[in-house]
Amino acid sequence: MIIKNQAMLITYADSLGKNLKELNEVLTTHLQGVIGGLHILPFYPSSGDRGFAPINYKKVDPAFGTWEDIRALSANYYFMTDFMINHLSQASEEFQDFLLKHEESQWKDLFIRYKEFWPNGEPTEAEVDLIYKRKPRAPYFEAQFSDGSKEKVWCTFDEQQIDLDVTTATTKQFIKENLNFLVDQGADMIRLDAFAYANKKIGTNCFFVEPEIWETLEESAEIVRNKGAEVLPEIHEHYSIQEKIADHGYYVYDFALPMLVLYSLYSGKVDRLAHWLDRCPRNQFTTLDTHDGIGVVDVKDLMTDNEIEFTREKLYEQGANTKKIYSSEAYNNLDIYQINSTYYSALGDDDEAYLLARALQCFAPGIPQIYYVGLFAGKNDIDLLERTKEGRNINRHYYELDELKEEVQRPIVQKLFKLLQFRNTCDAFNGEISVEKRTEHELTIVWKTESSKATLLADLAKKEFSIIEEKAGSEQEIQF
């Protein structure tokens, strides 16, 4: 199935119902016409990080279902799945074979071994300081082998996530086999998770290392293109990286939009948002929310440091049950560039502000992605947060089927569904965009083809908007 210019749902396999079959039931019962694409977050057997420590890409976690369930879903939507190009589970057969057989393992070149990577087997203090890392020390896991020896292997994230050496023939073949397999199961897009960390090079910060990163990206893209699919590299960092990747012809994420929209709604000012909508890549997927927190680092230089700090403080001040401690080490959160909250609660559980935020997303350049909690205007799940002491779980509510029957009746959810149905069916969004800042607080966004036109008139200070569609010589305002 080709990629459609229609909203894509992001969900876990067990978040809208308990498994893939129940997810399919939710989609067919409640979401007909609301979404055209589906991204199911990692559904493989995993040893940590809610699926992002994959053990085997050729299996579906039995708790979720089977490949038959995945293929049934992918047949009805343009479908995206994840490939963690940077790492593999410590519990994988490949790493366990390495621990067992050490130098005799066929997988010894799959991983980055300190003794082979660093000239003296260890980085200098200066080299450690240079690395763009997630830990307050050199990124490694000390592997203990069955022969009694020990050595350090590169480990950027959790100890369950062992980094891959993307430069070796062994890893290149591993990547090729698994990407081919996933496309054969129905994937139209492969999300390359933690992509910017994939290449490591002495003398660099080991993050988006050029020119090597381009070789890794093109090799992966070429594999799936041969089967009619695309890749989507996932990177949280300065917006210029997204622009650079888009200039090379790849799809990218718009991770700057969430903070820009929050700033615009908190301040009532449209200047920063209008500037970004004018310049941002067109071949992108837009987000307001994801399974992680609300990204902060992505808007550096699109907003001043004072504006970013203003937005952070307003989020904690106006957000519903959004506290700084939820994004701290106390709740297992070391990503200082992300804030843990649902987008609905970040806007104070305010229906008008939230619907305007989604209208802005729908009119922004690119294909809108909407996270499942956001699709149902979900509030912060404090119970799950406190039970698990995991900050990101504030935005990872588990919906039961009966609960969803009630949620879809909420007026804000009905209005959001109607907005997305309009976005999916209006031909104007296949045309050209123009953005006009009418006043300090008012913004007009117009999409236009030869035969249709869609106009968003928004007042961010009053949290009011209207949408007007023109086609076949007639004009009508979309009612919510």
Tab-separated table of C-alpha atoms in Angstrom:
chain	number	residue	atom	x	y	z
A	1	MET	CA	0.000	0.000	0.000
A	2	ILE	CA	1.351	3.427	-0.900
A	3	ILE	CA	1.762	6.178	1.681
A	4	LYS	CA	-1.361	8.315	1.769
A	5	ASN	CA	-1.695	11.959	2.730
A	6	GLN	CA	-3.965	10.929	5.598
A	7	ALA	CA	-3.572	10.980	9.374
A	8	MET	CA	-1.530	8.162	10.902
A	9	LEU	CA	-2.313	6.662	14.301
A	10	ILE	CA	0.589	5.775	16.620
A	11	THR	CA	-0.203	3.084	19.179
A	12	TYR	CA	1.192	0.152	21.089
A	13	ALA	CA	-0.143	-3.317	20.322
A	14	ASP	CA	-1.814	-3.514	23.736
A	15	SER	CA	-2.983	0.068	24.375
A	16	LEU	CA	-6.264	0.166	22.463
A	17	GLY	CA	-7.541	-3.155	23.701
A	18	LYS	CA	-5.325	-5.906	25.075
A	19	ASN	CA	-3.834	-7.200	21.822
A	20	LEU	CA	-3.728	-6.878	18.040
A	21	LYS	CA	-7.128	-8.471	17.500
A	22	GLU	CA	-8.763	-6.044	19.902
A	23	LEU	CA	-6.870	-3.182	18.255
A	24	ASN	CA	-8.349	-4.239	14.926
A	25	GLU	CA	-11.790	-4.237	16.533
A	26	VAL	CA	-11.253	-0.677	17.806
A	27	LEU	CA	-10.118	0.509	14.392
A	28	THR	CA	-13.051	-1.002	12.533
A	29	THR	CA	-15.656	-0.048	15.147
A	30	HIS	CA	-14.639	3.501	16.009
A	31	LEU	CA	-12.029	4.877	13.621
A	32	GLN	CA	-13.335	4.355	10.094
A	33	GLY	CA	-12.221	7.353	8.049
A	34	VAL	CA	-10.483	8.933	11.052
A	35	ILE	CA	-7.057	7.509	10.185
A	36	GLY	CA	-5.485	6.252	6.973
A	37	GLY	CA	-2.152	5.113	8.392
A	38	LEU	CA	-1.087	2.975	11.327
A	39	HIS	CA	2.187	2.866	13.248
A	40	ILE	CA	2.270	0.060	15.780
A	41	LEU	CA	5.157	0.610	18.170
A	42	PRO	CA	7.507	-2.396	18.611
A	43	PHE	CA	5.479	-5.578	18.915
A	44	TYR	CA	8.440	-7.972	18.868
A	45	PRO	CA	9.608	-9.960	21.896
A	46	SER	CA	11.613	-7.475	23.962
A	47	SER	CA	13.572	-7.346	27.218
A	48	GLY	CA	12.899	-3.710	28.098
A	49	ASP	CA	11.909	-0.132	27.228
A	50	ARG	CA	8.328	-1.076	26.263
A	51	GLY	CA	9.449	-2.984	23.178
A	52	PHE	CA	12.483	-0.924	22.187
A	53	ALA	CA	14.939	-3.625	23.294
A	54	PRO	CA	14.067	-6.114	20.514
A	55	ILE	CA	15.019	-9.756	20.904
A	56	ASN	CA	13.884	-11.022	17.500
A	57	TYR	CA	12.371	-9.063	14.597
A	58	LYS	CA	10.979	-12.197	12.986
A	59	LYS	CA	8.568	-12.890	15.835
A	60	VAL	CA	5.496	-11.152	17.212
A	61	ASP	CA	5.285	-11.165	20.998
A	62	PRO	CA	2.714	-13.929	21.649
A	63	ALA	CA	0.997	-11.687	24.199
A	64	PHE	CA	-0.006	-9.421	21.290
A	65	GLY	CA	-0.815	-11.923	18.561
A	66	THR	CA	0.709	-13.253	15.352
A	67	TRP	CA	2.056	-12.118	12.006
A	68	GLU	CA	-1.364	-12.947	10.611
A	69	ASP	CA	-2.798	-10.239	12.888
A	70	ILE	CA	-0.158	-7.768	11.702
A	71	ARG	CA	-0.810	-8.544	8.048
A	72	ALA	CA	-4.554	-8.117	8.578
A	73	LEU	CA	-3.955	-4.619	9.950
A	74	SER	CA	-1.369	-3.631	7.348
A	75	ALA	CA	-3.758	-4.609	4.563
A	76	ASN	CA	-6.171	-1.829	5.554
A	77	TYR	CA	-3.777	1.045	6.328
A	78	TYR	CA	-0.455	2.323	5.109
A	79	PHE	CA	1.630	0.709	7.796
A	80	MET	CA	4.773	1.635	9.722
A	81	THR	CA	6.873	-0.491	12.021
A	82	ASP	CA	10.114	0.040	13.920
A	83	PHE	CA	13.637	-1.142	13.344
A	84	MET	CA	16.084	-0.220	16.112
A	85	ILE	CA	19.076	0.378	13.880
A	86	ASN	CA	21.259	1.426	16.812
A	87	HIS	CA	20.828	-1.556	19.113
A	88	LEU	CA	19.623	-5.068	19.874
A	89	SER	CA	18.506	-6.728	23.095
A	90	GLN	CA	21.051	-8.203	25.456
A	91	ALA	CA	18.636	-11.178	25.562
A	92	SER	CA	18.824	-11.741	21.793
A	93	GLU	CA	20.161	-15.012	20.431
A	94	GLU	CA	22.932	-13.064	18.723
A	95	PHE	CA	24.290	-11.434	21.880
A	96	GLN	CA	23.816	-14.567	23.967
A	97	ASP	CA	25.776	-16.543	21.353
A	98	PHE	CA	28.532	-13.930	21.601
A	99	LEU	CA	28.632	-14.325	25.398
A	100	LEU	CA	28.770	-18.108	25.059
A	101	LYS	CA	31.295	-18.489	22.239
A	102	HIS	CA	33.171	-15.170	22.448
A	103	GLU	CA	35.771	-15.070	19.669
A	104	GLU	CA	34.240	-18.131	18.017
A	105	SER	CA	30.781	-16.524	17.730
A	106	GLN	CA	29.502	-15.736	14.257
A	107	TRP	CA	28.021	-12.570	15.786
A	108	LYS	CA	31.168	-11.127	17.361
A	109	ASP	CA	31.307	-8.378	14.698
A	110	LEU	CA	27.687	-7.373	15.310
A	111	PHE	CA	28.651	-5.322	18.349
A	112	ILE	CA	31.090	-2.473	19.078
A	113	ARG	CA	33.893	-3.852	21.236
A	114	TYR	CA	35.853	-1.261	23.187
A	115	LYS	CA	39.125	-3.158	22.826
A	116	GLU	CA	38.825	-2.922	19.033
A	117	PHE	CA	37.197	0.508	18.728
A	118	TRP	CA	39.490	2.575	20.984
A	119	PRO	CA	43.263	2.562	20.235
A	120	ASN	CA	44.117	1.667	23.840
A	121	GLY	CA	40.927	-0.257	24.539
A	122	GLU	CA	39.494	2.676	26.490
A	123	PRO	CA	38.524	6.235	25.575
A	124	THR	CA	40.380	9.140	27.119
A	125	GLU	CA	38.524	11.482	29.441
A	126	ALA	CA	38.435	14.050	26.645
A	127	GLU	CA	36.927	11.503	24.246
A	128	VAL	CA	34.249	10.543	26.780
A	129	ASP	CA	33.378	14.202	27.336
A	130	LEU	CA	32.953	14.661	23.587
A	131	ILE	CA	30.403	11.834	23.183
A	132	TYR	CA	26.725	12.812	22.901
A	133	LYS	CA	25.630	10.365	25.561
A	134	ARG	CA	22.745	9.398	27.808
A	135	LYS	CA	24.853	8.427	30.804
A	136	PRO	CA	27.230	10.369	33.069
A	137	ARG	CA	30.083	8.048	32.018
A	138	ALA	CA	31.392	6.318	28.935
A	139	PRO	CA	28.550	4.404	27.218
A	140	TYR	CA	29.323	0.738	27.769
A	141	PHE	CA	28.104	-2.570	29.150
A	142	GLU	CA	30.655	-4.938	30.644
A	143	ALA	CA	30.030	-8.287	29.020
A	144	GLN	CA	30.975	-11.425	30.975
A	145	PHE	CA	31.752	-14.406	28.754
A	146	SER	CA	31.414	-18.102	29.467
A	147	ASP	CA	35.209	-18.450	29.267
A	148	GLY	CA	35.474	-16.185	32.332
A	149	SER	CA	36.761	-13.122	30.493
A	150	LYS	CA	35.170	-9.670	30.459
A	151	GLU	CA	35.145	-6.815	27.991
A	152	LYS	CA	33.229	-3.616	27.378
A	153	VAL	CA	30.779	-3.277	24.498
A	154	TRP	CA	29.139	-0.023	23.441
A	155	CYS	CA	25.777	0.602	25.122
A	156	THR	CA	24.159	4.027	24.581
A	157	PHE	CA	20.846	3.477	26.356
A	158	ASP	CA	19.654	0.886	28.861
A	159	GLU	CA	21.873	-2.133	29.541
A	160	GLN	CA	19.287	-4.269	27.734
A	161	GLN	CA	20.018	-2.308	24.534
A	162	ILE	CA	23.449	-3.255	23.151
A	163	ASP	CA	24.671	-1.074	20.285
A	164	LEU	CA	25.296	-2.516	16.835
A	165	ASP	CA	28.362	-1.878	14.697
A	166	VAL	CA	26.643	-0.739	11.495
A	167	THR	CA	29.940	-0.719	9.566
A	168	THR	CA	30.633	-4.478	9.542
A	169	ALA	CA	29.529	-7.003	6.938
A	170	THR	CA	27.863	-9.051	9.678
A	171	THR	CA	25.671	-6.149	10.787
A	172	LYS	CA	24.898	-5.020	7.254
A	173	GLN	CA	23.602	-8.518	6.484
A	174	PHE	CA	21.622	-8.555	9.753
A	175	ILE	CA	20.003	-5.234	8.824
A	176	LYS	CA	19.238	-6.370	5.286
A	177	GLU	CA	17.610	-9.641	6.348
A	178	ASN	CA	15.401	-8.021	8.960
A	179	LEU	CA	14.348	-5.022	6.880
A	180	ASN	CA	13.405	-7.308	3.986
A	181	PHE	CA	11.416	-9.503	6.345
A	182	LEU	CA	9.468	-6.582	7.864
A	183	VAL	CA	8.518	-5.182	4.460
A	184	ASP	CA	7.374	-8.641	3.408
A	185	GLN	CA	4.987	-8.639	6.384
A	186	GLY	CA	3.293	-5.490	5.096
A	187	ALA	CA	5.401	-2.539	6.257
A	188	ASP	CA	5.141	0.472	3.952
A	189	MET	CA	7.471	2.497	6.152
A	190	ILE	CA	10.292	1.479	8.471
A	191	ARG	CA	10.979	3.863	11.327
A	192	LEU	CA	14.706	3.818	12.033
A	193	ASP	CA	14.744	4.311	15.791
A	194	ALA	CA	17.656	6.126	17.494
A	195	PHE	CA	19.086	6.624	14.022
A	196	ALA	CA	21.523	9.462	14.779
A	197	TYR	CA	23.381	7.297	17.324
A	198	ALA	CA	24.083	4.513	14.823
A	199	ASN	CA	27.516	5.631	13.592
A	200	LYS	CA	30.425	6.054	15.987
A	201	LYS	CA	33.743	7.651	15.099
A	202	ILE	CA	36.746	8.619	17.215
A	203	GLY	CA	37.192	12.370	17.432
A	204	THR	CA	33.459	13.087	17.033
A	205	ASN	CA	30.469	13.280	19.397
A	206	CYS	CA	29.224	9.963	17.906
A	207	PHE	CA	25.870	11.548	17.005
A	208	PHE	CA	24.816	12.072	13.385
A	209	VAL	CA	28.383	11.457	12.252
A	210	GLU	CA	28.883	12.740	8.721
A	211	PRO	CA	29.494	11.547	6.070
A	212	GLU	CA	29.151	8.009	7.486
A	213	ILE	CA	25.551	8.504	8.618
A	214	TRP	CA	24.465	9.126	5.023
A	215	GLU	CA	25.878	5.781	3.918
A	216	THR	CA	23.952	4.020	6.707
A	217	LEU	CA	20.751	5.840	5.758
A	218	GLU	CA	21.053	5.184	2.042
A	219	GLU	CA	21.897	1.507	2.520
A	220	SER	CA	18.799	1.028	4.674
A	221	ALA	CA	16.605	3.038	2.329
A	222	GLU	CA	17.796	1.148	-0.720
A	223	ILE	CA	16.911	-2.208	0.860
A	224	VAL	CA	13.281	-1.261	1.494
A	225	ARG	CA	12.873	0.841	-1.674
A	226	ASN	CA	13.541	-2.285	-3.693
A	227	LYS	CA	10.286	-3.599	-2.222
A	228	GLY	CA	8.337	-0.347	-2.579
A	229	ALA	CA	8.708	0.914	1.002
A	230	GLU	CA	10.292	3.982	2.639
A	231	VAL	CA	12.383	4.709	5.731
A	232	LEU	CA	11.720	7.387	8.354
A	233	PRO	CA	14.792	8.215	10.463
A	234	GLU	CA	13.900	9.151	14.046
A	235	ILE	CA	16.068	11.929	15.487
A	236	HIS	CA	15.463	14.313	18.365
A	237	GLU	CA	17.869	17.218	18.004
A	238	HIS	CA	18.273	20.610	16.347
A	239	TYR	CA	15.680	21.198	13.608
A	240	SER	CA	18.446	21.788	11.048
A	241	ILE	CA	19.191	18.046	11.039
A	242	GLN	CA	15.623	17.344	9.901
A	243	GLU	CA	15.964	19.980	7.190
A	244	LYS	CA	19.223	18.450	5.993
A	245	ILE	CA	17.734	14.947	5.769
A	246	ALA	CA	14.639	16.280	3.989
A	247	ASP	CA	16.898	18.050	1.485
A	248	HIS	CA	18.302	14.612	0.635
A	249	GLY	CA	14.807	13.465	-0.311
A	250	TYR	CA	13.861	11.470	2.783
A	251	TYR	CA	10.794	11.753	4.973
A	252	VAL	CA	11.474	13.353	8.363
A	253	TYR	CA	9.634	14.076	11.611
A	254	ASP	CA	8.485	17.548	12.618
A	255	PHE	CA	9.416	17.336	16.300
A	256	ALA	CA	9.589	21.144	16.564
A	257	LEU	CA	5.836	21.605	16.151
A	258	PRO	CA	4.731	20.447	19.657
A	259	MET	CA	6.619	23.161	21.550
A	260	LEU	CA	5.889	25.814	18.920
A	261	VAL	CA	2.143	25.166	19.181
A	262	LEU	CA	2.276	25.184	22.989
A	263	TYR	CA	4.189	28.477	22.974
A	264	SER	CA	1.704	29.975	20.530
A	265	LEU	CA	-1.293	28.931	22.621
A	266	TYR	CA	0.266	29.962	25.940
A	267	SER	CA	1.415	33.356	24.654
A	268	GLY	CA	-1.275	34.010	22.036
A	269	LYS	CA	1.501	35.014	19.610
A	270	VAL	CA	1.743	33.535	16.115
A	271	ASP	CA	5.133	34.795	14.904
A	272	ARG	CA	7.297	31.783	15.797
A	273	LEU	CA	4.791	29.278	14.462
A	274	ALA	CA	4.217	31.206	11.215
A	275	HIS	CA	7.966	31.415	10.626
A	276	TRP	CA	8.365	27.652	11.023
A	277	LEU	CA	5.369	26.768	8.839
A	278	ASP	CA	6.890	28.877	6.066
A	279	ARG	CA	10.273	27.150	6.141
A	280	CYS	CA	9.733	23.617	7.496
A	281	PRO	CA	10.205	20.559	5.252
A	282	ARG	CA	7.178	19.478	3.228
A	283	ASN	CA	8.068	15.772	3.094
A	284	GLN	CA	7.486	15.223	6.789
A	285	PHE	CA	5.244	13.644	9.400
A	286	THR	CA	3.980	16.112	11.985
A	287	THR	CA	3.556	15.320	15.659
A	288	LEU	CA	2.180	16.922	18.784
A	289	ASP	CA	2.580	13.839	20.954
A	290	THR	CA	4.458	10.534	20.866
A	291	HIS	CA	5.159	7.606	23.207
A	292	ASP	CA	7.993	9.674	24.677
A	293	GLY	CA	7.694	13.135	26.210
A	294	ILE	CA	7.176	16.540	24.617
A	295	GLY	CA	10.524	17.374	23.008
A	296	VAL	CA	12.293	20.598	23.955
A	297	VAL	CA	15.660	20.411	22.207
A	298	ASP	CA	14.034	20.336	18.752
A	299	VAL	CA	12.992	24.025	18.870
A	300	LYS	CA	16.324	25.574	19.820
A	301	ASP	CA	16.876	28.647	17.628
A	302	LEU	CA	13.268	28.542	16.400
A	303	MET	CA	12.381	30.009	19.788
A	304	THR	CA	14.655	32.028	22.027
A	305	ASP	CA	15.931	30.468	25.240
A	306	ASN	CA	13.579	32.785	27.136
A	307	GLU	CA	10.609	31.660	25.029
A	308	ILE	CA	11.494	28.002	25.574
A	309	GLU	CA	11.754	28.563	29.319
A	310	PHE	CA	8.465	30.510	29.265
A	311	THR	CA	6.783	27.557	27.553
A	312	ARG	CA	8.245	25.027	29.996
A	313	GLU	CA	7.086	27.045	32.986
A	314	LYS	CA	3.607	27.632	31.519
A	315	LEU	CA	3.301	23.917	30.866
A	316	TYR	CA	3.882	23.171	34.540
A	317	GLU	CA	1.731	26.122	35.598
A	318	GLN	CA	-1.247	25.562	33.272
A	319	GLY	CA	-0.936	21.859	32.580
A	320	ALA	CA	-3.281	19.520	34.422
A	321	ASN	CA	-1.333	17.322	36.874
A	322	THR	CA	1.925	18.099	35.081
A	323	LYS	CA	4.796	18.387	37.555
A	324	LYS	CA	8.523	18.873	37.104
A	325	ILE	CA	9.307	15.822	39.203
A	326	TYR	CA	7.581	13.578	36.606
A	327	SER	CA	10.362	14.462	34.156
A	328	SER	CA	13.160	13.850	36.663
A	329	GLU	CA	15.359	10.982	37.794
A	330	ALA	CA	12.823	10.268	40.550
A	331	TYR	CA	10.544	8.913	37.828
A	332	ASN	CA	13.255	7.159	35.845
A	333	ASN	CA	13.528	10.010	33.346
A	334	LEU	CA	16.996	11.109	32.286
A	335	ASP	CA	15.933	12.815	29.058
A	336	ILE	CA	16.256	16.414	30.172
A	337	TYR	CA	15.058	17.549	26.760
A	338	GLN	CA	11.602	15.996	27.161
A	339	ILE	CA	8.618	16.839	29.365
A	340	ASN	CA	6.287	14.058	30.463
A	341	SER	CA	2.627	14.943	29.886
A	342	THR	CA	-0.211	14.170	27.533
A	343	TYR	CA	-0.786	17.007	25.073
A	344	TYR	CA	-4.368	17.431	26.256
A	345	SER	CA	-3.234	17.891	29.851
A	346	ALA	CA	-0.386	20.167	28.744
A	347	LEU	CA	-3.179	22.478	27.601
A	348	GLY	CA	-4.983	22.205	30.928
A	349	ASP	CA	-7.532	19.637	29.674
A	350	ASP	CA	-9.056	22.550	27.743
A	351	ASP	CA	-11.207	21.323	24.839
A	352	GLU	CA	-11.090	24.556	22.816
A	353	ALA	CA	-7.326	24.986	23.081
A	354	TYR	CA	-6.775	21.310	22.285
A	355	LEU	CA	-8.955	21.270	19.189
A	356	LEU	CA	-7.191	24.401	17.923
A	357	ALA	CA	-3.827	22.710	18.477
A	358	ARG	CA	-4.952	19.758	16.351
A	359	ALA	CA	-6.344	22.092	13.683
A	360	LEU	CA	-2.933	23.767	13.488
A	361	GLN	CA	-1.307	20.353	13.150
A	362	CYS	CA	-3.728	19.322	10.406
A	363	PHE	CA	-2.947	22.501	8.448
A	364	ALA	CA	0.832	22.293	8.965
A	365	PRO	CA	2.922	20.979	6.050
A	366	GLY	CA	3.263	17.202	6.175
A	367	ILE	CA	1.189	14.190	7.155
A	368	PRO	CA	-0.272	14.371	10.678
A	369	GLN	CA	0.596	11.599	13.111
A	370	ILE	CA	-1.567	11.367	16.206
A	371	TYR	CA	-0.649	9.308	19.230
A	372	TYR	CA	-3.424	7.112	20.586
A	373	VAL	CA	-3.766	8.985	23.901
A	374	GLY	CA	-4.018	12.230	21.951
A	375	LEU	CA	-6.625	10.760	19.616
A	376	PHE	CA	-8.897	10.261	22.610
A	377	ALA	CA	-7.917	13.572	24.262
A	378	GLY	CA	-6.443	11.588	27.133
A	379	LYS	CA	-5.567	13.135	30.470
A	380	ASN	CA	-2.393	12.441	32.402
A	381	ASP	CA	-2.555	8.925	33.859
A	382	ILE	CA	-1.305	9.633	37.375
A	383	ASP	CA	-2.299	6.181	38.654
A	384	LEU	CA	-0.134	4.372	36.097
A	385	LEU	CA	2.669	6.868	36.661
A	386	GLU	CA	2.720	6.319	40.423
A	387	ARG	CA	2.337	2.537	40.182
A	388	THR	CA	5.337	2.224	37.903
A	389	LYS	CA	7.409	5.290	38.861
A	390	GLU	CA	8.095	5.618	35.122
A	391	GLY	CA	7.710	9.233	33.987
A	392	ARG	CA	6.735	8.453	30.411
A	393	ASN	CA	3.863	6.242	31.582
A	394	ILE	CA	1.902	9.403	32.342
A	395	ASN	CA	1.153	9.374	28.605
A	396	ARG	CA	0.799	5.603	28.109
A	397	HIS	CA	-2.690	4.808	29.363
A	398	TYR	CA	-4.087	1.332	28.672
A	399	TYR	CA	-7.601	1.639	27.220
A	400	GLU	CA	-10.093	-1.198	27.676
A	401	LEU	CA	-12.701	-1.848	24.986
A	402	ASP	CA	-15.600	-0.806	27.229
A	403	GLU	CA	-13.753	2.330	28.254
A	404	LEU	CA	-13.269	3.304	24.611
A	405	LYS	CA	-17.000	3.004	23.961
A	406	GLU	CA	-17.461	5.813	26.465
A	407	GLU	CA	-14.451	7.867	25.373
A	408	VAL	CA	-15.627	8.129	21.771
A	409	GLN	CA	-18.845	9.793	22.983
A	410	ARG	CA	-17.006	12.764	24.493
A	411	PRO	CA	-17.673	15.949	22.454
A	412	ILE	CA	-13.967	16.791	22.123
A	413	VAL	CA	-13.243	13.330	20.713
A	414	GLN	CA	-16.142	13.559	18.252
A	415	LYS	CA	-14.905	16.969	17.086
A	416	LEU	CA	-11.365	15.691	16.688
A	417	PHE	CA	-12.596	12.712	14.660
A	418	LYS	CA	-14.496	15.100	12.369
A	419	LEU	CA	-11.416	17.297	11.969
A	420	LEU	CA	-9.291	14.308	10.971
A	421	GLN	CA	-11.942	13.010	8.563
A	422	PHE	CA	-11.934	16.421	6.902
A	423	ARG	CA	-8.127	16.426	6.736
A	424	ASN	CA	-8.127	12.948	5.174
A	425	THR	CA	-10.652	13.721	2.435
A	426	CYS	CA	-10.053	17.360	1.452
A	427	ASP	CA	-8.072	17.454	-1.797
A	428	ALA	CA	-6.698	20.931	-1.061
A	429	PHE	CA	-4.056	19.382	1.231
A	430	ASN	CA	-2.438	17.878	-1.854
A	431	GLY	CA	-1.749	21.381	-3.145
A	432	GLU	CA	0.294	24.399	-2.097
A	433	ILE	CA	0.320	26.162	1.259
A	434	SER	CA	0.437	29.848	2.128
A	435	VAL	CA	0.762	31.240	5.651
A	436	GLU	CA	-0.246	34.753	6.628
A	437	LYS	CA	0.284	36.394	10.003
A	438	ARG	CA	-2.706	38.788	10.094
A	439	THR	CA	-2.079	40.276	13.535
A	440	GLU	CA	0.107	39.431	16.511
A	441	HIS	CA	-2.504	36.877	17.567
A	442	GLU	CA	-4.204	35.868	14.289
A	443	LEU	CA	-3.007	33.453	11.646
A	444	THR	CA	-4.392	32.311	8.310
A	445	ILE	CA	-3.228	29.088	6.647
A	446	VAL	CA	-4.479	28.287	3.153
A	447	TRP	CA	-4.091	25.066	1.167
A	448	LYS	CA	-5.049	25.262	-2.484
A	449	THR	CA	-5.257	23.187	-5.656
A	450	GLU	CA	-6.860	24.157	-8.963
A	451	SER	CA	-10.177	22.699	-7.855
A	452	SER	CA	-10.253	23.090	-4.055
A	453	LYS	CA	-9.212	25.341	-1.216
A	454	ALA	CA	-9.076	24.927	2.575
A	455	THR	CA	-8.589	27.895	4.892
A	456	LEU	CA	-7.853	27.946	8.617
A	457	LEU	CA	-8.555	31.240	10.386
A	458	ALA	CA	-7.138	31.083	13.903
A	459	ASP	CA	-7.008	33.478	16.826
A	460	LEU	CA	-4.512	32.040	19.276
A	461	ALA	CA	-5.216	34.554	22.026
A	462	LYS	CA	-8.933	33.733	22.075
A	463	LYS	CA	-8.364	30.017	21.277
A	464	GLU	CA	-10.890	30.319	18.432
A	465	PHE	CA	-10.751	29.117	14.840
A	466	SER	CA	-12.834	28.417	11.776
A	467	ILE	CA	-12.220	26.206	8.750
A	468	ILE	CA	-13.653	27.080	5.350
A	469	GLU	CA	-13.670	24.707	2.387
A	470	GLU	CA	-14.192	25.817	-1.198
A	471	LYS	CA	-14.851	23.400	-4.031
A	472	ALA	CA	-16.992	23.244	-7.153
A	473	GLY	CA	-17.643	26.943	-6.899
A	474	SER	CA	-19.211	26.787	-3.455
A	475	GLU	CA	-17.943	27.683	0.004
A	476	GLN	CA	-18.858	26.181	3.356
A	477	GLU	CA	-17.628	26.428	6.915
A	478	ILE	CA	-16.822	23.075	8.531
A	479	GLN	CA	-18.954	22.693	11.635
A	480	PHE	CA	-17.659	20.978	14.773
